[in-house]
Short mmCIF file of C-alpha atoms in Angstrom, two decimals:
data_model
loop_
_atom_site.label_atom_id
_atom_site.label_comp_id
_atom_site.label_asym_id
_atom_site.label_seq_id
_atom_site.Cartn_x
_atom_site.Cartn_y
_atom_site.Cartn_z
CA MET A 1 -14.80 24.21 -17.07
CA ASN A 2 -15.23 26.13 -20.28
CA PRO A 3 -17.96 24.94 -22.63
CA LEU A 4 -15.44 23.35 -25.29
CA ARG A 5 -13.80 21.19 -22.43
CA PHE A 6 -17.26 20.31 -21.06
CA SER A 7 -18.35 18.93 -24.49
CA ALA A 8 -14.94 17.02 -24.71
CA ASN A 9 -15.45 15.47 -21.09
CA ALA A 10 -19.31 14.93 -21.60
CA ALA A 11 -19.10 11.14 -21.77
CA ARG A 12 -16.96 10.74 -18.72
CA LEU A 13 -19.06 13.29 -16.69
CA THR A 14 -22.26 11.37 -17.61
CA LYS A 15 -20.49 8.25 -16.23
CA ILE A 16 -19.52 10.07 -12.95
CA ILE A 17 -22.87 11.34 -12.44
CA THR A 18 -24.35 7.92 -12.98
CA VAL A 19 -22.05 6.25 -10.51
CA LEU A 20 -22.95 8.86 -7.91
CA GLY A 21 -26.68 8.36 -8.46
CA ARG A 22 -26.26 4.83 -8.07
CA ASN A 23 -24.40 5.05 -4.92
CA GLY A 24 -27.10 7.15 -3.19
CA PHE A 25 -25.81 10.75 -3.78
CA LEU A 26 -29.06 11.82 -6.00
CA GLU A 27 -29.91 14.46 -3.60
CA PHE A 28 -26.53 16.11 -3.83
CA LEU A 29 -26.79 15.94 -7.53
CA GLU A 30 -30.16 17.64 -7.52
CA GLN A 31 -28.59 20.38 -5.09
CA ILE A 32 -25.91 21.41 -7.69
CA GLU A 33 -28.49 21.56 -10.55
CA VAL A 34 -27.42 18.77 -12.62
CA PRO A 35 -29.99 18.61 -15.57
CA SER A 36 -32.87 16.44 -14.72
CA SER A 37 -32.62 14.75 -18.36
CA TRP A 38 -29.37 13.11 -17.03
CA LEU A 39 -30.80 12.21 -13.58
CA SER A 40 -33.82 10.58 -15.18
CA ARG A 41 -31.52 7.90 -16.90
CA LEU A 42 -29.71 7.13 -13.74
CA VAL A 43 -29.82 3.24 -12.87
CA PRO A 44 -31.35 2.27 -9.32
CA ALA A 45 -29.46 3.26 -6.23
CA ARG A 46 -27.66 0.27 -4.48
CA THR A 47 -29.43 -1.71 -1.63
CA GLU A 48 -26.48 -2.12 0.73
CA ARG A 49 -26.84 -0.33 4.00
CA LEU A 50 -23.50 1.98 3.78
CA ASN A 51 -22.90 5.16 5.63
CA HIS A 52 -22.23 8.05 3.62
CA TRP A 53 -18.30 7.95 4.21
CA GLN A 54 -18.29 4.12 2.78
CA ARG A 55 -20.59 5.23 -0.16
CA LEU A 56 -17.79 8.02 -1.03
CA ARG A 57 -14.97 5.11 -0.93
CA VAL A 58 -17.23 2.88 -2.86
CA THR A 59 -17.77 5.70 -5.44
CA ALA A 60 -13.93 6.34 -5.88
CA GLU A 61 -13.13 2.64 -6.32
CA GLU A 62 -15.94 2.30 -9.10
CA LEU A 63 -14.45 5.51 -11.01
CA GLY A 64 -11.29 3.83 -11.43
CA PRO A 65 -7.59 4.58 -10.64
CA VAL A 66 -7.55 8.61 -11.10
CA PHE A 67 -10.17 8.66 -8.52
CA VAL A 68 -8.52 6.24 -6.15
CA LYS A 69 -5.29 7.93 -6.15
CA PHE A 70 -6.90 11.47 -5.72
CA ALA A 71 -8.93 10.29 -2.96
CA GLN A 72 -5.69 8.91 -1.23
CA ILE A 73 -3.95 12.10 -1.79
CA VAL A 74 -6.97 14.05 -0.42
CA SER A 75 -7.13 11.88 2.64
CA THR A 76 -4.02 13.76 3.67
CA ARG A 77 -6.20 16.86 4.35
CA ALA A 78 -6.97 15.90 8.01
CA ASP A 79 -7.40 19.65 8.85
CA VAL A 80 -10.45 19.77 6.62
CA LEU A 81 -11.73 16.12 6.26
CA PRO A 82 -13.48 14.44 9.22
CA GLU A 83 -11.69 11.49 10.81
CA PRO A 84 -14.14 8.97 9.54
CA LEU A 85 -13.69 9.98 6.18
CA ILE A 86 -10.02 9.80 6.47
CA GLU A 87 -10.15 6.37 7.92
CA GLU A 88 -12.54 5.26 5.17
CA LEU A 89 -10.36 6.62 2.24
CA LYS A 90 -7.47 4.90 3.84
CA ARG A 91 -8.87 1.83 2.95
CA LEU A 92 -8.33 2.55 -0.69
CA ARG A 93 -5.75 0.62 -2.34
CA ASP A 94 -4.77 0.37 -6.06
CA GLN A 95 -6.73 -2.56 -7.65
CA VAL A 96 -6.03 -1.92 -11.12
CA LYS A 97 -5.98 -4.18 -14.24
CA PRO A 98 -2.51 -4.33 -15.56
CA ALA A 99 -2.01 -2.61 -19.03
CA PRO A 100 -1.00 -5.12 -21.77
CA TRP A 101 2.71 -5.68 -22.46
CA GLU A 102 2.08 -4.32 -26.03
CA HIS A 103 0.86 -0.93 -24.83
CA MET A 104 3.87 -0.79 -21.96
CA ARG A 105 6.82 -1.77 -24.13
CA PRO A 106 7.00 1.37 -26.61
CA LEU A 107 7.26 3.61 -23.42
CA LEU A 108 9.58 1.41 -21.74
CA GLU A 109 11.89 1.38 -24.61
CA ARG A 110 11.74 5.08 -25.20
CA GLU A 111 12.59 5.71 -21.69
CA LEU A 112 15.63 3.02 -21.87
CA LYS A 113 16.70 4.74 -25.26
CA GLY A 114 17.02 1.24 -26.43
CA THR A 115 15.16 -2.27 -26.92
CA VAL A 116 14.46 -4.35 -23.94
CA GLU A 117 16.62 -6.82 -25.23
CA GLU A 118 19.78 -4.57 -25.93
CA VAL A 119 19.73 -2.92 -22.37
CA LEU A 120 18.57 -5.67 -20.16
CA ALA A 121 19.81 -9.24 -19.67
CA GLU A 122 16.59 -10.62 -18.51
CA PHE A 123 12.97 -9.10 -18.35
CA ASP A 124 9.89 -10.49 -17.11
CA GLN A 125 6.74 -9.22 -19.31
CA THR A 126 4.12 -10.08 -16.40
CA PRO A 127 4.12 -7.32 -13.92
CA VAL A 128 4.55 -8.18 -10.16
CA ALA A 129 2.36 -5.09 -9.26
CA ALA A 130 -0.17 -2.67 -11.14
CA GLY A 131 -1.25 0.58 -9.50
CA SER A 132 -3.17 3.62 -10.76
CA ILE A 133 0.00 5.31 -11.80
CA ALA A 134 2.66 2.56 -12.84
CA GLN A 135 3.42 -1.04 -13.15
CA VAL A 136 6.32 -2.89 -11.64
CA TYR A 137 8.42 -5.27 -13.64
CA ARG A 138 11.26 -7.71 -12.52
CA ALA A 139 14.38 -7.51 -14.75
CA ARG A 140 18.15 -8.04 -14.71
CA LEU A 141 20.93 -5.57 -15.95
CA ARG A 142 23.65 -6.55 -18.19
CA SER A 143 26.08 -6.13 -15.05
CA GLY A 144 23.84 -8.93 -13.28
CA GLU A 145 22.08 -7.05 -10.66
CA ALA A 146 18.33 -8.00 -10.06
CA VAL A 147 16.42 -4.77 -10.48
CA ALA A 148 12.56 -3.61 -10.25
CA LEU A 149 11.46 -1.25 -13.13
CA LYS A 150 8.41 0.90 -12.03
CA VAL A 151 7.10 2.09 -15.55
CA GLN A 152 4.32 4.85 -15.60
CA ARG A 153 1.20 3.83 -17.61
CA PRO A 154 0.72 5.12 -20.90
CA GLY A 155 -1.72 8.22 -21.75
CA LEU A 156 -1.92 8.63 -17.99
CA ARG A 157 -1.33 12.56 -17.78
CA LYS A 158 -4.06 13.19 -20.39
CA GLU A 159 -6.50 11.19 -18.36
CA ILE A 160 -5.49 12.71 -14.96
CA LYS A 161 -5.78 16.05 -16.35
CA ALA A 162 -9.58 15.32 -17.82
CA ASP A 163 -10.59 13.70 -14.61
CA LEU A 164 -9.24 16.59 -12.48
CA GLU A 165 -11.14 19.05 -14.73
CA ILE A 166 -14.33 17.28 -13.71
CA ILE A 167 -13.67 17.05 -10.27
CA HIS A 168 -12.76 20.88 -10.06
CA TRP A 169 -16.24 21.44 -11.78
CA PHE A 170 -17.77 19.56 -9.36
CA ALA A 171 -15.98 21.37 -6.58
CA VAL A 172 -16.99 24.75 -7.88
CA LYS A 173 -20.67 23.71 -8.14
CA MET A 174 -20.63 22.62 -4.56
CA GLN A 175 -18.93 25.71 -3.48
CA GLN A 176 -21.68 27.77 -5.30
CA HIS A 177 -25.04 25.77 -4.36
CA LEU A 178 -24.01 24.16 -0.65
CA PRO A 179 -23.49 26.90 1.77
CA GLU A 180 -22.69 24.46 4.38
CA LEU A 181 -19.39 23.71 2.44
CA ARG A 182 -18.23 27.11 1.50
CA ALA A 183 -15.98 27.51 4.49
CA TYR A 184 -13.68 24.59 3.28
CA ASP A 185 -12.64 26.31 -0.12
CA LEU A 186 -13.08 22.95 -1.95
CA PRO A 187 -11.84 24.30 -5.24
CA ASN A 188 -8.78 25.13 -3.69
CA ILE A 189 -8.42 21.83 -2.02
CA VAL A 190 -9.09 20.08 -5.34
CA ASP A 191 -6.49 21.99 -7.33
CA GLU A 192 -3.83 21.42 -4.29
CA ALA A 193 -4.33 17.65 -4.49
CA GLY A 194 -4.49 17.79 -8.19
CA GLU A 195 -0.99 19.48 -8.24
CA ASN A 196 0.36 16.90 -5.79
CA LEU A 197 -1.16 14.26 -7.97
CA LEU A 198 0.50 15.53 -11.13
CA ARG A 199 3.84 15.94 -9.29
CA GLU A 200 3.84 12.03 -8.62
CA LEU A 201 3.95 11.56 -12.12
CA ASP A 202 7.69 12.78 -12.26
CA PHE A 203 9.67 9.86 -10.70
CA THR A 204 12.76 11.75 -10.67
CA ILE A 205 11.30 13.23 -7.38
CA GLU A 206 10.74 9.91 -5.73
CA ALA A 207 14.29 8.75 -6.83
CA ARG A 208 15.98 11.81 -5.19
CA ASN A 209 14.03 11.43 -2.05
CA THR A 210 14.84 7.55 -1.93
CA VAL A 211 18.53 8.51 -2.33
CA TYR A 212 18.41 11.24 0.35
CA PHE A 213 16.78 8.81 2.98
CA ASN A 214 19.62 6.12 2.16
CA THR A 215 22.19 8.82 2.53
CA THR A 216 20.91 10.47 5.65
CA ASN A 217 19.68 7.20 7.40
CA PRO A 218 21.44 6.39 10.64
CA SER A 219 20.47 2.69 10.81
CA PRO A 220 20.93 1.23 7.70
CA THR A 221 21.53 -2.18 9.41
CA GLU A 222 17.77 -2.09 10.64
CA ILE A 223 16.02 -0.08 8.01
CA TYR A 224 16.83 1.05 4.51
CA SER A 225 15.25 1.76 1.07
CA PRO A 226 16.19 0.08 -2.21
CA LYS A 227 19.17 1.30 -4.34
CA VAL A 228 18.14 3.78 -7.01
CA TYR A 229 19.96 3.15 -10.69
CA GLU A 230 19.65 7.02 -11.40
CA GLU A 231 21.65 6.60 -14.59
CA LEU A 232 18.80 4.41 -16.05
CA SER A 233 15.94 6.39 -14.16
CA THR A 234 13.82 9.16 -16.10
CA LYS A 235 10.56 10.84 -15.06
CA ARG A 236 8.53 7.96 -16.13
CA LEU A 237 10.86 5.14 -15.40
CA LEU A 238 12.33 4.32 -12.10
CA VAL A 239 14.83 1.63 -11.86
CA LEU A 240 15.41 0.20 -8.17
CA GLU A 241 17.17 -2.61 -6.43
CA TRP A 242 14.94 -5.81 -6.39
CA ILE A 243 13.78 -6.35 -2.71
CA VAL A 244 13.43 -10.04 -1.40
CA GLY A 245 10.85 -9.92 1.37
CA LEU A 246 7.18 -10.04 2.33
CA PRO A 247 4.99 -7.20 3.88
CA PRO A 248 4.28 -7.08 7.67
CA GLY A 249 1.97 -9.63 8.62
CA ALA A 250 2.62 -12.02 5.68
CA GLU A 251 4.25 -14.41 7.51
CA LYS A 252 4.80 -15.46 11.10
CA LEU A 253 8.21 -14.03 12.53
CA PRO A 254 10.53 -15.53 15.37
CA PRO A 255 9.43 -14.57 19.02
CA GLY A 256 10.48 -10.93 19.70
CA VAL A 257 11.48 -10.16 15.96
CA GLY A 258 8.12 -8.44 15.46
CA ALA A 259 8.27 -6.34 18.34
CA LYS A 260 11.66 -5.25 17.45
CA LEU A 261 11.05 -4.29 13.81
CA ALA A 262 7.86 -2.30 15.31
CA GLN A 263 10.45 -0.23 17.38
CA VAL A 264 12.85 -0.02 14.36
CA GLY A 265 10.09 1.64 12.29
CA GLY A 266 8.76 3.93 14.95
CA ARG A 267 12.30 5.18 15.87
CA SER A 268 13.02 5.80 12.32
CA THR A 269 9.85 7.68 11.69
CA PHE A 270 10.46 10.07 14.65
CA GLN A 271 14.30 10.27 13.46
CA GLN A 272 12.98 11.75 10.34
CA ILE A 273 10.41 13.63 11.76
CA MET A 274 12.04 15.39 14.73
CA LEU A 275 15.65 15.54 13.70
CA ASP A 276 15.78 15.37 9.92
CA GLY A 277 12.80 17.33 8.98
CA PHE A 278 12.18 14.91 5.89
CA PHE A 279 9.94 12.14 6.31
CA HIS A 280 8.06 9.10 4.27
CA ALA A 281 4.35 10.38 4.40
CA ASP A 282 2.50 6.89 3.80
CA PRO A 283 4.42 4.13 5.66
CA HIS A 284 1.64 1.64 5.55
CA THR A 285 2.25 -2.09 5.32
CA GLY A 286 2.22 -1.96 1.73
CA ASN A 287 5.14 0.07 1.56
CA LEU A 288 7.18 -1.85 3.91
CA PHE A 289 8.91 -5.20 3.46
CA VAL A 290 10.67 -7.45 5.83
CA THR A 291 13.75 -8.79 4.39
CA PRO A 292 15.41 -12.45 5.11
CA ASP A 293 17.93 -11.08 7.36
CA TYR A 294 14.90 -9.20 9.25
CA ARG A 295 15.49 -5.67 8.19
CA LEU A 296 12.75 -3.35 7.31
CA CYS A 297 12.76 -1.93 3.68
CA LEU A 298 10.72 1.16 3.17
CA ILE A 299 9.72 1.92 -0.47
CA ASP A 300 7.80 4.43 -2.52
CA TRP A 301 8.87 7.62 -1.50
CA GLY A 302 6.69 9.61 -3.96
CA MET A 303 4.80 11.25 -1.18
CA THR A 304 7.14 12.77 1.70
CA GLY A 305 6.83 15.76 4.01
CA GLN A 306 9.32 18.64 4.75
CA LEU A 307 9.63 20.13 8.23
CA THR A 308 11.70 23.39 9.03
CA ARG A 309 13.39 23.81 12.11
CA ASN A 310 10.55 26.14 13.51
CA MET A 311 7.97 23.91 12.25
CA ARG A 312 9.49 20.96 14.37
CA TYR A 313 9.78 23.46 17.61
CA PHE A 314 6.03 23.78 16.99
CA LEU A 315 5.42 20.20 17.14
CA ALA A 316 7.47 19.86 20.42
CA ASP A 317 5.37 22.48 22.05
CA LEU A 318 2.15 21.10 20.78
CA PHE A 319 3.02 17.30 21.92
CA ALA A 320 3.70 19.12 25.24
CA GLY A 321 0.31 20.88 25.44
CA ILE A 322 -1.40 17.50 24.53
CA ALA A 323 0.48 15.48 27.12
CA ASP A 324 -0.46 18.13 29.81
CA GLN A 325 -3.91 18.08 28.81
CA ASN A 326 -3.83 21.89 28.61
CA PRO A 327 -6.10 23.18 25.66
CA GLU A 328 -5.12 26.98 26.47
CA LYS A 329 -1.53 25.97 25.73
CA VAL A 330 -2.50 24.19 22.57
CA VAL A 331 -4.53 27.24 21.34
CA GLN A 332 -1.70 29.63 22.10
CA VAL A 333 0.86 27.29 20.18
CA VAL A 334 -1.37 26.85 17.26
CA LEU A 335 -2.21 30.37 16.78
CA ALA A 336 1.53 31.61 16.82
CA ASN A 337 2.22 29.18 13.90
CA ALA A 338 -0.93 29.64 12.02
CA LEU A 339 -0.45 30.49 8.09
CA THR A 340 -3.71 32.55 8.20
CA LYS A 341 -3.89 35.57 10.49
CA LYS A 342 -7.88 35.80 10.45
CA ARG A 343 -9.74 36.25 13.49
CA VAL A 344 -10.55 33.17 15.35
CA ASP A 345 -13.06 32.50 18.14
CA ARG A 346 -10.55 31.43 20.76
CA VAL A 347 -13.09 30.39 23.32
CA ARG A 348 -15.13 28.05 20.81
CA LEU A 349 -11.59 26.80 19.77
CA GLU A 350 -10.39 26.00 23.21
CA LYS A 351 -13.73 24.17 24.15
CA GLU A 352 -13.65 21.98 21.17
CA ILE A 353 -9.98 21.12 21.89
CA SER A 354 -11.00 20.57 25.53
CA ILE A 355 -13.76 18.23 24.45
CA MET A 356 -11.33 16.23 22.30
CA LEU A 357 -8.58 15.96 25.15
CA ARG A 358 -11.20 14.65 27.41
CA LYS A 359 -11.81 11.66 25.03
CA TYR A 360 -8.23 10.53 25.91
CA PRO A 361 -8.09 11.32 29.80
CA ARG A 362 -5.19 8.66 30.13
CA PHE A 363 -3.17 9.89 27.00
CA ASP A 364 0.04 8.25 28.79
CA ALA A 365 -1.70 4.90 29.04
CA ASP A 366 -3.95 4.87 25.93
CA SER A 367 -1.68 3.10 23.39
CA GLY A 368 -2.65 4.08 19.83
CA ALA A 369 -4.35 7.52 20.59
CA PHE A 370 -1.14 9.38 19.43
CA GLY A 371 -2.23 9.58 15.55
CA HIS A 372 -5.90 9.66 16.18
CA ILE A 373 -5.46 12.90 18.57
CA MET A 374 -3.26 14.57 15.91
CA LEU A 375 -6.02 13.94 13.25
CA GLU A 376 -8.72 15.08 15.30
CA LEU A 377 -6.66 18.47 16.23
CA LEU A 378 -5.98 19.17 12.81
CA TYR A 379 -9.92 18.85 11.90
CA ILE A 380 -10.61 21.16 14.72
CA PHE A 381 -8.00 23.86 13.70
CA GLY A 382 -9.52 23.56 9.92
CA THR A 383 -12.98 24.09 10.76
CA ASN A 384 -12.05 26.90 12.89
CA GLY A 385 -10.35 28.95 10.18
CA ILE A 386 -6.76 27.97 11.04
CA ARG A 387 -4.87 26.83 8.20
CA LEU A 388 -1.40 25.08 8.95
CA ALA A 389 1.19 23.88 6.44
CA ARG A 390 0.22 21.01 4.62
CA ASP A 391 3.31 18.95 5.96
CA TYR A 392 1.54 18.64 9.45
CA THR A 393 -1.46 16.74 7.85
CA LEU A 394 1.13 14.62 6.10
CA LEU A 395 2.72 13.93 9.38
CA ALA A 396 -0.63 12.91 11.21
CA LYS A 397 -1.02 10.49 8.57
CA ALA A 398 2.57 9.07 8.69
CA VAL A 399 2.33 8.71 12.57
CA LEU A 400 -1.06 6.65 12.08
CA ALA A 401 0.16 4.44 9.46
CA VAL A 402 3.28 3.55 11.50
CA GLU A 403 1.24 2.88 14.55
CA GLU A 404 -1.08 0.59 12.45
CA SER A 405 1.83 -1.15 10.77
CA GLY A 406 3.61 -1.56 14.13
CA LYS A 407 0.47 -3.29 15.49
CA VAL A 408 0.60 -5.56 12.60
CA LEU A 409 4.19 -6.43 13.73
CA ASP A 410 3.60 -6.36 17.46
CA PRO A 411 -0.10 -6.15 18.98
CA ALA A 412 1.28 -4.31 21.87
CA PHE A 413 3.21 -1.80 20.02
CA ASP A 414 3.21 1.74 21.63
CA ILE A 415 4.62 4.70 19.65
CA ARG A 416 5.05 6.96 22.50
CA PRO A 417 8.40 5.55 23.65
CA CYS A 418 9.74 5.75 20.20
CA ALA A 419 9.08 9.50 20.18
CA GLU A 420 10.18 10.61 23.64
CA PRO A 421 14.04 10.26 23.04
CA PHE A 422 13.77 12.02 19.82
CA LEU A 423 11.51 15.06 21.48
CA LYS A 424 14.26 15.44 24.16
CA LYS A 425 17.12 15.69 21.55
CA LEU A 426 15.01 18.48 19.93
CA ASN A 427 14.41 20.38 23.01
CA VAL A 428 18.23 19.98 23.84
CA GLU A 429 18.84 21.37 20.26
CA ARG A 430 16.44 24.17 20.75
CA TRP A 431 17.43 25.45 24.01
CA HIS A 432 21.29 25.01 23.62
CA PRO A 433 22.90 28.39 24.15
CA GLN A 434 24.55 27.96 20.89
CA THR A 435 21.33 27.53 19.02
CA ILE A 436 19.84 30.70 20.76
CA ALA A 437 23.06 32.51 20.18
CA SER A 438 22.73 31.91 16.59
CA LEU A 439 18.92 32.65 16.10
CA PHE A 440 19.82 36.05 17.83
CA TYR A 441 22.70 36.64 15.51
CA TRP A 442 20.77 36.18 12.54
CA ASP A 443 17.42 37.79 13.65
CA TRP A 444 19.45 40.88 14.41
CA ARG A 445 21.21 40.63 10.91
CA VAL A 446 17.90 40.63 9.28
CA ALA A 447 16.55 43.28 11.32
CA ILE A 448 19.52 45.74 10.54
CA ARG A 449 19.20 44.90 7.05
CA ASN A 450 15.65 45.68 6.64
CA ALA A 451 16.13 49.08 8.81
CA ARG A 452 18.52 50.11 6.13
CA GLU A 453 16.24 49.54 3.40
CA ILE A 454 13.39 51.41 4.98
CA PRO A 455 14.53 54.56 3.61
CA GLY A 456 15.12 53.43 0.17
CA THR A 457 11.67 51.80 -0.02
CA MET A 458 9.98 55.07 1.24
CA MET A 459 11.77 57.35 -1.43
CA ARG A 460 10.64 54.86 -4.27
CA LEU A 461 7.09 54.91 -2.79
CA LEU A 462 7.12 58.77 -2.74
CA ARG A 463 8.41 58.67 -6.38
CA ASN A 464 5.89 56.68 -7.79
CA LEU A 465 3.10 58.69 -6.04
CA GLU A 466 4.47 61.96 -7.47
CA GLU A 467 4.96 60.39 -10.77
CA GLY A 468 1.71 59.19 -10.86
CA GLU A 469 2.97 55.25 -11.30
CA ALA A 470 1.07 53.82 -8.13
CA SER A 471 -1.80 51.76 -8.67
CA ILE A 472 -4.65 50.18 -6.92
CA ASN A 473 -5.93 46.46 -7.82
CA PHE A 474 -9.21 45.21 -7.02
CA VAL A 475 -10.33 41.65 -6.48
CA HIS A 476 -13.92 40.66 -7.08
CA ARG A 477 -15.07 37.80 -5.36
CA GLY A 478 -18.24 35.83 -5.48
CA LEU A 479 -18.80 36.43 -9.02
CA ASP A 480 -18.38 32.81 -10.58
CA GLY A 481 -22.31 32.54 -10.76
CA LEU A 482 -22.71 35.90 -12.59
CA ARG A 483 -19.80 34.97 -14.98
CA GLU A 484 -21.29 31.70 -15.72
CA SER A 485 -24.60 33.22 -16.50
CA PHE A 486 -23.06 35.85 -18.81
CA GLU A 487 -21.17 32.97 -20.69
CA HIS A 488 -24.25 31.20 -21.26
CA GLY A 489 -25.95 34.29 -22.32
CA VAL A 490 -23.56 35.03 -24.99
CA ASN A 491 -23.34 31.51 -26.28
CA ARG A 492 -27.13 31.77 -26.89
CA LEU A 493 -26.54 35.12 -28.51
CA VAL A 494 -23.99 33.61 -30.88
CA LEU A 495 -25.92 30.74 -31.75
CA ALA A 496 -29.09 32.65 -32.44
CA ILE A 497 -26.90 35.00 -34.87
CA ILE A 498 -25.83 31.86 -36.55
CA ILE A 499 -29.27 30.34 -37.08
CA ALA A 500 -30.72 33.67 -38.32
CA ALA A 501 -27.76 33.84 -40.87
CA THR A 502 -28.22 30.26 -41.93
CA LEU A 503 -31.82 31.05 -42.33
CA LEU A 504 -31.25 33.91 -44.32
CA SER A 505 -28.55 32.53 -46.81
CA SER A 506 -30.64 29.23 -47.23
CA SER A 507 -33.53 31.28 -48.20
CA LEU A 508 -31.46 33.29 -51.00
CA ILE A 509 -29.88 29.93 -51.97
CA ILE A 510 -33.19 28.43 -52.54
CA SER A 511 -34.59 31.56 -54.27
CA ARG A 512 -31.67 31.39 -56.78
CA ALA A 513 -31.23 27.84 -57.34
CA SER A 514 -33.29 27.79 -60.60
CA GLU A 515 -31.26 30.64 -62.12
CA ASP A 516 -28.10 28.29 -61.75
CA THR A 517 -26.59 25.49 -63.68
CA MET A 518 -26.43 23.62 -60.33
CA GLY A 519 -29.81 24.36 -59.35
CA THR A 520 -30.76 21.00 -57.96
CA PHE A 521 -27.53 20.75 -55.74
CA LEU A 522 -28.09 24.42 -54.64
CA TYR A 523 -31.68 23.85 -53.96
CA ASN A 524 -30.94 20.85 -51.92
CA LEU A 525 -28.25 22.49 -49.75
CA GLY A 526 -30.35 25.37 -49.12
CA LYS A 527 -33.13 23.00 -48.04
CA PHE A 528 -30.98 21.24 -45.76
CA GLY A 529 -29.38 24.40 -44.31
CA PHE A 530 -33.21 25.68 -43.70
CA ILE A 531 -34.12 22.67 -41.77
CA GLY A 532 -30.95 22.26 -39.84
CA ALA A 533 -31.52 25.98 -38.74
CA LEU A 534 -34.90 25.46 -37.85
CA LEU A 535 -34.45 22.53 -35.59
CA LEU A 536 -31.46 24.60 -33.75
CA GLY A 537 -33.90 27.54 -33.56
CA VAL A 538 -36.60 25.26 -32.11
CA TRP A 539 -34.15 23.55 -29.55
CA LEU A 540 -32.76 27.11 -28.45
CA LEU A 541 -36.14 28.38 -27.72
CA TYR A 542 -36.70 25.03 -25.55
CA GLU A 543 -33.59 25.76 -23.62
CA ILE A 544 -34.62 29.39 -23.28
CA ILE A 545 -38.30 28.51 -21.87
CA ARG A 546 -36.56 25.56 -19.79
CA HIS A 547 -33.74 27.52 -18.09
CA GLY A 548 -34.32 31.36 -18.93
CA ARG A 549 -36.53 32.00 -15.82
CA ARG A 550 -34.05 30.41 -13.30
CA PRO A 551 -32.79 32.91 -10.68
CA PRO A 552 -29.36 34.07 -10.46
CA LYS A 553 -27.15 32.33 -8.06
#
């Protein structure tokens, strides 16, 4: 965060530091060298007996909707966050006070390209739901269809960018001053989560995802998503079919219906993951409705995962290794598919996986263990320096959410029988002679094309060397602290020059004031300039004495 942005966000940053201090993170604030003058103003810490994961969740809730949404997105990073924290962050739900209709109306009418009365036959100004990003209203089109209007809250992008800037600043400070966290690359995690949050502000992405699911869904009589009115939808307005239904658990279902619906949800999830390679990443009970005709309706397709064919094959091998309680196979499979090729301590990794698998010795009989095993495995991979595609963490979260939603519908729900037929179909597809022949064909085509390009590539390299056009780029790492110290030094130097110039000019003005017809005005101007420069000089001297002897980090 540069000095100008720091100044612009000072009030918000002060509030964040206050909330952190109140929730028991004073030691953390001292470690990242927050000024003691700020810490001295903090209110007393809470007296509730909460563990540090719970305190993080409470802090996010107090800091408002942007932090809640950010924490929900970060909770998908099961590869770098421990499962207890993931479990706490999953409890976060948007509890946002609705924005007044007077604030929402201009934005809605701008997106509708007309007044509410002109475009809609009916409109209820009271929102049926209010979240951190949008509010949902009930309306009726001129053609008679009942619809839900998901309208983005005004001024949201600016608010999100400001908070993301502050969160990034905290992440950089933690990376610099807390050695035990450096292995996690927090600034990169924050930046990635911020990009995903900003992407959710584009409702056209959610519209396309919803349409795609409805197009490829093989069981629309059992599960579906709302119809999208694409001609009315924009980046900040999503118009959907109005769904009549209740969340799972909201009312008692007839005998057998809950168990049937739980199976439907489980089968649909593995159809999406194993066969389609496109899945809803957050199918918790808040995103599911049970309709009067006992179908499941899946809403909010803003967060989805994408799996290529090879990624799905990797999952099949990984699940086989878990089911066989074979840590060596799990290690081989994951190392072959890791995005990073850094050296990994295979012995340590295999030991940690063995310890984790021994927690579930009867995996085939332990209902509900599937999602937790995936989360724990991803965390072990991440802490050992193995980075997998983000979609795997989304997948683990989706499976766990489906397990929990299924148990709301049917306490005896077991997701594994839902997965087995789709794993078999995937293996049949994988080892079918036609699939193998197709893979060999395309691999050979790529190999031949690359071989043909080698002579040309070598000639270009030699020509660049001969003509002196080859260059070597150096990337400097670990200089953030030095850069920050240099910026502070330059700022102090510039301020000192300004103070000196102000003192000199004010002295000249005072000395010449009697010779000018505007003598009194000039004398007062010079006096104020002299006093102001003197005060700034005293403050600068105090800052230099206070911070100037601090050793570089």
